[in-house]
């Protein structure tokens, strides 16, 4: 992991909802955006608060019409997280949103470029101490006139890059726009430059990071549903974050935006950039040694056990004892399954040997007991009392290396994967 680039810092929020810091070495901030209409006040507030409850630090709303900015005033009274107004085409919406008390404005240089209009928005935000995100998008950045000529001209700067003209165009647009802000001595700015092409996202943010010291809002736009868009988004964003680039993230899915928040938080936890809340599940991918219905068991563990526990304990669910103990190294609680049985370990100590049906309830019982001990200060997460001693494969589990070597492993159903 490359140490994070220290950018300028902007602050989003107020006394009532709290202040979120973006950049300047602050923890990476998770954002999402409402899918519903802002003028539907009750639904808008409920949606924002649902995302906040799931862990979103900031939520953005669209304000395409006057009725949206009119509703925003009431929305701002009821939310419990900082809110950003997403403004396109109509600079007046930005002015109205500022008046309504929004915490941040997003402008798109691709569709609000009139210098006087931009100046009016800058002045309004400056007066209220509200930051602005300058968000260029591949989809809206191409200039309608002279597109081919300009793309060719600018593309020379990144001649070896397959999307060099887009890189150059986005950087040029940002530079032009930032000149307006610099003339107003306004630096309360975040930058984003999104594309649906993950490789281009990595390259554009890498180039922007070299050129500007404003905090960067990372995102892959129009990534698709969670199924198709997750890997596209996470591969680009985690690469950038691992390279020390990025101060806030928004993952975009064409499905429930709660998943954007969950996946962004999980990404940050996996990168060691956020402390995990709740269980970290380690599960074996299964192989030809499997002798319990592991896929079903893991799904049940996710559904039943994970919501019951608060502490970030590591729980390992392994299908056998051949590699299980090694693969579960570091787990606080682990189960190794054998021939329709499971042996449960807590902090390395064997505590139960149960049938397949009893694995889930007993695992839950042991996890809760361990959590209670940690809360009472009688145990510590990540601390082993003894090294795990693998059970006797035949005597205790009726399975394992000897049985496998003897070719006596029974075939079992592996459940539904869908
Ligand atoms: S724990 Fe056992 S069954 Fe699971 S992948 Fe490892 S070796 Fe295979």
Coordinates of C-alpha atoms and ligand atoms in Angstrom, one line a residue:
X1 CA 0.0 0.0 0.0
X2 CA 1.3 3.4 -1.0
X3 CA 0.9 6.1 1.7
X4 CA -2.0 8.3 0.9
X5 CA -1.4 11.6 -0.9
X6 CA -2.3 14.4 1.5
X7 CA -4.7 16.7 -0.3
X8 CA -6.4 19.9 0.8
X9 CA -9.3 19.3 3.1
X10 CA -13.0 20.3 2.7
X11 CA -15.6 20.0 5.4
X12 CA -19.2 18.9 4.6
X13 CA -22.0 19.3 7.1
X14 CA -23.1 21.4 10.0
X15 CA -23.6 21.3 13.8
X16 CA -26.8 19.4 13.6
X17 CA -25.8 16.5 11.3
X18 CA -22.1 16.6 12.1
X19 CA -19.1 17.5 9.9
X20 CA -17.5 15.1 7.5
X21 CA -13.9 15.8 6.5
X22 CA -12.8 14.9 3.0
X23 CA -9.1 14.9 2.2
X24 CA -6.2 16.2 4.2
X25 CA -5.5 12.7 5.5
X26 CA -9.0 12.2 6.9
X27 CA -10.4 8.6 6.7
X28 CA -11.9 7.8 3.2
X29 CA -15.5 8.9 3.1
X30 CA -18.3 6.7 1.7
X31 CA -21.0 8.4 -0.4
X32 CA -24.1 7.3 -2.2
X33 CA -26.9 9.0 -4.0
X34 CA -30.7 8.9 -3.7
X35 CA -32.6 7.0 -6.4
X36 CA -35.9 8.6 -5.7
X37 CA -37.3 12.1 -6.3
X38 CA -36.2 14.9 -4.0
X39 CA -39.6 16.6 -4.2
X40 CA -41.2 13.6 -2.6
X41 CA -40.0 14.8 0.8
X42 CA -41.0 11.9 3.1
X43 CA -39.6 9.3 0.7
X44 CA -36.4 11.4 0.1
X45 CA -35.8 11.7 3.8
X46 CA -36.4 8.0 4.5
X47 CA -34.1 7.1 1.7
X48 CA -31.3 9.4 2.9
X49 CA -31.6 8.1 6.5
X50 CA -31.7 4.5 5.3
X51 CA -28.3 5.0 3.6
X52 CA -26.9 6.8 6.6
X53 CA -28.0 3.9 8.8
X54 CA -26.2 1.5 6.5
X55 CA -23.0 3.6 7.0
X56 CA -23.0 6.3 4.2
X57 CA -21.1 9.4 5.4
X58 CA -22.7 11.7 2.8
X59 CA -25.7 11.3 0.6
X60 CA -26.3 13.2 -2.7
X61 CA -29.7 14.1 -4.1
X62 CA -30.7 15.2 -7.6
X63 CA -32.4 18.6 -8.0
X64 CA -33.4 18.9 -11.6
X65 CA -36.5 21.0 -11.0
X66 CA -37.5 24.0 -8.9
X67 CA -39.9 21.8 -6.9
X68 CA -36.8 19.7 -5.9
X69 CA -34.9 22.6 -4.4
X70 CA -38.1 23.9 -2.8
X71 CA -38.5 20.5 -1.1
X72 CA -34.8 20.5 -0.1
X73 CA -35.4 23.0 2.6
X74 CA -37.6 20.6 4.5
X75 CA -35.5 17.6 3.6
X76 CA -32.5 19.3 5.2
X77 CA -34.4 19.7 8.5
X78 CA -35.1 16.0 8.8
X79 CA -32.0 14.3 7.6
X80 CA -29.2 13.1 9.9
X81 CA -26.3 13.1 7.5
X82 CA -24.7 15.7 5.3
X83 CA -26.4 16.2 1.9
X84 CA -25.0 17.2 -1.5
X85 CA -27.2 18.7 -4.3
X86 CA -26.4 17.3 -7.7
X87 CA -26.8 20.1 -10.2
X88 CA -26.8 19.8 -14.0
X89 CA -27.8 22.3 -16.8
X90 CA -29.5 24.9 -14.5
X91 CA -27.1 26.9 -12.3
X92 CA -30.2 28.4 -10.6
X93 CA -30.8 25.0 -8.9
X94 CA -27.4 25.4 -7.3
X95 CA -28.3 28.8 -5.9
X96 CA -31.6 27.6 -4.7
X97 CA -30.0 24.5 -3.1
X98 CA -27.5 26.7 -1.2
X99 CA -30.4 28.9 0.0
X100 CA -32.2 25.7 1.2
X101 CA -29.2 24.9 3.4
X102 CA -27.6 22.0 1.4
X103 CA -24.1 21.1 2.6
X104 CA -22.3 20.8 -0.7
X105 CA -22.9 21.4 -4.4
X106 CA -21.9 19.2 -7.3
X107 CA -21.4 21.0 -10.7
X108 CA -20.8 19.3 -14.0
X109 CA -18.4 21.4 -16.2
X110 CA -19.9 19.5 -19.2
X111 CA -23.2 21.2 -18.9
X112 CA -22.7 24.4 -16.7
X113 CA -19.9 26.3 -18.3
X114 CA -21.0 29.9 -18.5
X115 CA -18.4 31.9 -16.5
X116 CA -20.9 34.3 -15.0
X117 CA -23.2 31.5 -13.9
X118 CA -20.3 29.5 -12.3
X119 CA -19.2 32.7 -10.6
X120 CA -22.6 33.2 -9.1
X121 CA -22.6 29.7 -7.7
X122 CA -19.0 30.1 -6.3
X123 CA -20.0 33.4 -4.6
X124 CA -23.1 31.8 -3.0
X125 CA -21.1 28.8 -1.7
X126 CA -18.3 31.0 -0.5
X127 CA -20.7 33.2 1.5
X128 CA -22.1 30.1 3.2
X129 CA -18.9 28.1 3.5
X130 CA -20.1 25.3 1.3
X131 CA -17.7 23.2 -0.8
X132 CA -18.3 22.4 -4.4
X133 CA -17.4 19.2 -6.3
X134 CA -16.4 19.7 -9.8
X135 CA -17.5 16.4 -11.4
X136 CA -16.6 15.7 -15.0
X137 CA -18.0 12.6 -16.6
X138 CA -16.8 10.9 -19.8
X139 CA -20.4 10.8 -21.0
X140 CA -21.0 14.5 -20.7
X141 CA -17.5 15.9 -21.4
X142 CA -17.3 15.6 -25.1
X143 CA -17.8 18.9 -26.7
X144 CA -20.6 19.0 -29.2
X145 CA -18.8 21.3 -31.6
X146 CA -15.4 20.5 -33.1
X147 CA -15.4 17.2 -31.2
X148 CA -13.3 15.2 -33.6
X149 CA -10.7 18.0 -34.1
X150 CA -10.4 18.8 -30.4
X151 CA -10.1 15.1 -29.4
X152 CA -7.4 14.6 -32.0
X153 CA -5.5 17.7 -30.9
X154 CA -5.7 16.9 -27.2
X155 CA -5.0 13.2 -27.7
X156 CA -1.4 14.0 -28.8
X157 CA -0.6 14.5 -25.1
X158 CA -1.4 10.9 -24.3
X159 CA -0.6 9.5 -27.7
X160 CA 0.2 5.9 -26.5
X161 CA -3.0 5.6 -24.6
X162 CA -6.1 4.0 -26.2
X163 CA -8.3 6.7 -24.7
X164 CA -5.7 9.4 -24.7
X165 CA -8.1 12.0 -26.2
X166 CA -10.5 11.5 -23.3
X167 CA -7.8 11.7 -20.7
X168 CA -6.6 15.0 -22.2
X169 CA -10.1 16.3 -22.7
X170 CA -11.1 15.6 -19.1
X171 CA -7.9 17.2 -17.7
X172 CA -8.3 20.2 -20.0
X173 CA -11.9 20.7 -18.9
X174 CA -10.9 20.5 -15.2
X175 CA -8.1 23.0 -15.7
X176 CA -10.3 25.4 -17.5
X177 CA -13.0 25.1 -14.8
X178 CA -10.6 25.4 -11.9
X179 CA -9.2 28.6 -13.4
X180 CA -12.6 30.2 -12.8
X181 CA -12.5 29.0 -9.1
X182 CA -8.9 30.2 -8.7
X183 CA -9.8 33.6 -10.0
X184 CA -12.4 33.8 -7.3
X185 CA -9.8 32.5 -4.8
X186 CA -12.2 29.6 -4.0
X187 CA -10.4 26.4 -3.0
X188 CA -13.2 24.6 -1.1
X189 CA -13.2 22.1 -4.0
X190 CA -13.3 18.4 -4.6
X191 CA -12.7 16.8 -8.0
X192 CA -14.1 13.8 -9.8
X193 CA -13.5 12.5 -13.3
X194 CA -15.6 9.4 -13.9
X195 CA -15.9 6.9 -16.7
X196 CA -17.5 3.5 -17.1
X197 CA -14.1 2.1 -18.2
X198 CA -12.3 0.9 -15.1
X199 CA -8.8 1.2 -16.7
X200 CA -9.5 4.7 -17.8
X201 CA -10.7 5.6 -14.3
X202 CA -7.4 4.4 -12.9
X203 CA -5.4 6.4 -15.4
X204 CA -7.4 9.6 -15.2
X205 CA -7.3 9.8 -11.4
X206 CA -3.6 9.0 -11.5
X207 CA -3.0 11.9 -13.8
X208 CA -5.3 14.3 -11.9
X209 CA -3.6 13.4 -8.6
X210 CA -0.3 14.5 -10.1
X211 CA -1.7 17.8 -11.2
X212 CA -4.0 19.0 -8.5
X213 CA -4.0 18.9 -4.7
X214 CA -7.7 19.0 -4.2
X215 CA -9.4 16.0 -2.6
X216 CA -10.5 13.4 -5.1
X217 CA -13.9 11.8 -5.2
X218 CA -13.5 8.4 -6.9
X219 CA -16.1 6.6 -8.9
X220 CA -16.8 4.4 -11.9
X221 CA -19.9 5.7 -13.5
X222 CA -22.7 3.6 -15.1
X223 CA -21.1 0.5 -13.8
X224 CA -24.2 -1.7 -14.2
X225 CA -26.0 -3.8 -11.6
X226 CA -24.3 -5.1 -8.5
X227 CA -23.5 -8.3 -10.4
X228 CA -21.9 -6.7 -13.3
X229 CA -20.7 -3.5 -11.7
X230 CA -19.1 -4.7 -8.5
X231 CA -15.8 -6.0 -9.9
X232 CA -15.6 -3.1 -12.4
X233 CA -15.9 -0.6 -9.6
X234 CA -13.9 -2.3 -6.9
X235 CA -11.0 -3.1 -9.2
X236 CA -10.6 0.6 -10.2
X237 CA -11.3 2.1 -6.8
X238 CA -9.2 -0.3 -4.8
X239 CA -6.2 0.1 -7.2
X240 CA -6.3 3.8 -6.8
X241 CA -6.7 3.7 -3.0
X242 CA -3.9 1.2 -2.7
X243 CA -1.8 3.7 -4.7
X244 CA -2.6 6.4 -2.1
X245 CA -5.1 8.2 -4.4
X246 CA -8.6 9.1 -3.3
X247 CA -10.4 10.8 -0.4
X248 CA -14.0 9.8 -0.9
X249 CA -15.7 7.0 -2.9
X250 CA -19.0 6.4 -4.5
X251 CA -19.8 3.0 -6.0
X252 CA -22.7 3.3 -8.5
X253 CA -25.1 0.4 -9.1
X254 CA -28.3 0.2 -11.1
X255 CA -29.8 -1.6 -8.2
X256 CA -30.5 -0.9 -4.5
X257 CA -28.0 1.8 -3.5
X258 CA -27.7 0.2 0.0
X259 CA -25.4 -2.3 -1.8
X260 CA -23.2 0.6 -2.9
X261 CA -22.7 1.6 0.7
X262 CA -22.1 -2.0 1.9
X263 CA -19.6 -2.7 -0.8
X264 CA -17.7 0.6 -0.4
X265 CA -17.4 -0.1 3.3
X266 CA -16.3 -3.7 2.7
X267 CA -13.7 -2.5 0.2
X268 CA -12.3 0.0 2.8
X269 CA -12.3 -2.7 5.5
X270 CA -10.4 -5.1 3.2
X271 CA -7.8 -2.5 2.4
X272 CA -7.4 -1.8 6.1
X273 CA -8.7 1.8 5.7
X274 CA -11.8 1.3 8.0
X275 CA -12.3 -0.6 11.1
X276 CA -14.8 -3.4 10.5
X277 CA -18.1 -3.5 12.4
X278 CA -19.3 -7.0 12.9
X279 CA -18.1 -10.4 11.9
X280 CA -15.4 -11.1 9.3
X281 CA -16.4 -14.4 7.7
X282 CA -13.7 -16.7 6.4
X283 CA -15.1 -19.6 4.4
X284 CA -13.3 -22.2 2.4
X285 CA -14.1 -22.3 -1.3
X286 CA -14.7 -26.0 -1.0
X287 CA -13.0 -28.7 -3.0
X288 CA -13.2 -32.5 -3.5
X289 CA -12.7 -33.1 0.2
X290 CA -16.0 -31.5 1.2
X291 CA -18.3 -33.7 3.4
X292 CA -20.9 -31.2 4.6
X293 CA -23.2 -28.9 2.6
X294 CA -20.9 -26.0 3.1
X295 CA -22.6 -23.5 0.7
X296 CA -25.8 -23.8 2.6
X297 CA -24.0 -23.6 6.0
X298 CA -22.1 -20.5 5.0
X299 CA -25.2 -18.8 3.7
X300 CA -27.0 -19.7 7.0
X301 CA -24.0 -18.3 9.0
X302 CA -24.2 -15.0 7.0
X303 CA -28.0 -14.8 7.5
X304 CA -28.3 -16.0 11.1
X305 CA -25.0 -15.4 12.9
X306 CA -23.6 -12.2 11.4
X307 CA -26.5 -9.9 12.3
X308 CA -26.4 -11.2 15.9
X309 CA -22.8 -10.1 16.6
X310 CA -21.4 -6.6 16.9
X311 CA -17.7 -7.1 17.4
X312 CA -15.3 -7.6 14.5
X313 CA -14.5 -11.1 15.3
X314 CA -13.2 -13.5 12.7
X315 CA -15.2 -16.6 12.2
X316 CA -13.9 -19.4 9.9
X317 CA -16.1 -22.1 8.4
X318 CA -14.0 -24.8 6.8
X319 CA -15.1 -28.0 5.1
X320 CA -12.3 -30.2 6.2
X321 CA -9.3 -30.6 8.5
X322 CA -6.7 -31.2 5.8
X323 CA -6.1 -27.6 5.1
X324 CA -8.8 -26.0 7.3
X325 CA -6.7 -25.3 10.4
X326 CA -4.1 -23.6 8.3
X327 CA -6.6 -21.6 6.3
X328 CA -8.4 -20.6 9.4
X329 CA -5.3 -19.3 11.1
X330 CA -6.2 -16.0 12.7
X331 CA -9.8 -16.8 13.3
X332 CA -11.3 -16.3 16.7
X333 CA -13.9 -19.0 16.3
X334 CA -13.6 -21.8 13.7
X335 CA -15.5 -24.9 12.6
X336 CA -13.9 -27.7 10.7
X337 CA -16.3 -30.1 9.2
X338 CA -15.8 -33.8 8.6
X339 CA -18.1 -36.6 7.7
X340 CA -21.4 -34.8 8.5
X341 CA -19.9 -33.4 11.7
X342 CA -18.1 -30.3 12.8
X343 CA -15.6 -29.5 15.5
X344 CA -15.7 -26.0 16.9
X345 CA -12.7 -24.1 18.2
X346 CA -12.6 -20.9 20.2
X347 CA -9.3 -19.1 20.4
X348 CA -7.6 -22.3 19.2
X349 CA -9.3 -24.5 21.9
X350 CA -11.6 -27.3 20.9
X351 CA -15.0 -26.7 22.5
X352 CA -17.5 -28.9 20.7
X353 CA -17.9 -31.8 18.3
X354 CA -21.4 -31.8 16.9
X355 CA -23.5 -33.2 14.1
X356 CA -24.0 -31.2 10.8
X357 CA -27.5 -30.0 12.0
X358 CA -26.0 -28.7 15.2
X359 CA -23.1 -26.8 13.7
X360 CA -25.0 -23.5 13.1
X361 CA -26.8 -23.2 16.6
X362 CA -23.6 -24.3 18.4
X363 CA -21.4 -21.9 16.4
X364 CA -23.8 -19.0 17.2
X365 CA -23.8 -20.0 20.9
X366 CA -20.0 -20.1 21.0
X367 CA -19.6 -16.8 19.1
X368 CA -22.1 -15.0 21.4
X369 CA -20.3 -16.4 24.5
X370 CA -16.9 -15.3 23.1
X371 CA -18.3 -11.9 22.3
X372 CA -19.6 -11.5 25.9
X373 CA -16.2 -12.4 27.2
X374 CA -14.5 -9.9 25.0
X375 CA -17.0 -7.2 26.1
X376 CA -16.4 -8.1 29.7
X377 CA -12.6 -7.8 29.2
X378 CA -12.0 -11.5 29.8
X379 CA -10.8 -12.3 26.2
X380 CA -9.3 -10.4 23.4
X381 CA -10.0 -10.5 19.7
X382 CA -7.3 -12.0 17.6
X383 CA -5.6 -13.7 20.6
X384 CA -5.1 -17.5 20.5
X385 CA -4.9 -19.3 23.9
X386 CA -3.3 -22.4 22.2
X387 CA -2.4 -23.3 18.7
X388 CA -5.2 -25.3 17.0
X389 CA -4.5 -29.0 17.1
X390 CA -6.2 -30.7 14.2
X391 CA -8.6 -33.4 15.3
X392 CA -8.0 -37.1 14.7
X393 CA -9.5 -37.4 11.2
X394 CA -11.0 -40.9 11.7
X395 CA -11.8 -41.0 15.4
X396 CA -13.2 -37.6 15.9
X397 CA -14.6 -36.6 12.5
X398 CA -14.9 -39.9 10.7
X399 CA -13.1 -38.2 7.9
X400 CA -9.9 -36.5 6.8
X401 CA -6.6 -37.4 5.4
X402 CA -6.6 -41.1 6.1
X403 CA -10.1 -41.6 4.8
X404 CA -9.4 -39.5 1.8
X405 CA -6.2 -41.4 1.1
X406 CA -8.2 -44.6 1.4
X407 CA -10.7 -43.3 -1.2
X408 CA -13.6 -43.6 1.3
X409 CA -14.9 -40.0 1.1
X410 CA -18.7 -39.9 0.7
X411 CA -20.3 -37.7 -2.0
X412 CA -22.5 -34.9 -0.5
X413 CA -24.8 -32.3 -1.9
X414 CA -23.2 -28.9 -2.1
X415 CA -26.4 -26.9 -2.0
X416 CA -27.6 -24.1 -4.3
X417 CA -25.0 -21.6 -5.3
X418 CA -27.4 -19.1 -6.9
Ligands
LIG1 S1 -10.8 -26.4 3.9 FE1 -10.7 -28.5 3.0 S2 -12.6 -28.7 1.8 FE2 -12.2 -26.5 2.1 S3 -11.0 -25.8 0.3 FE3 -9.6 -26.2 2.0 S4 -9.0 -28.4 1.7 FE4 -10.8 -28.1 0.4

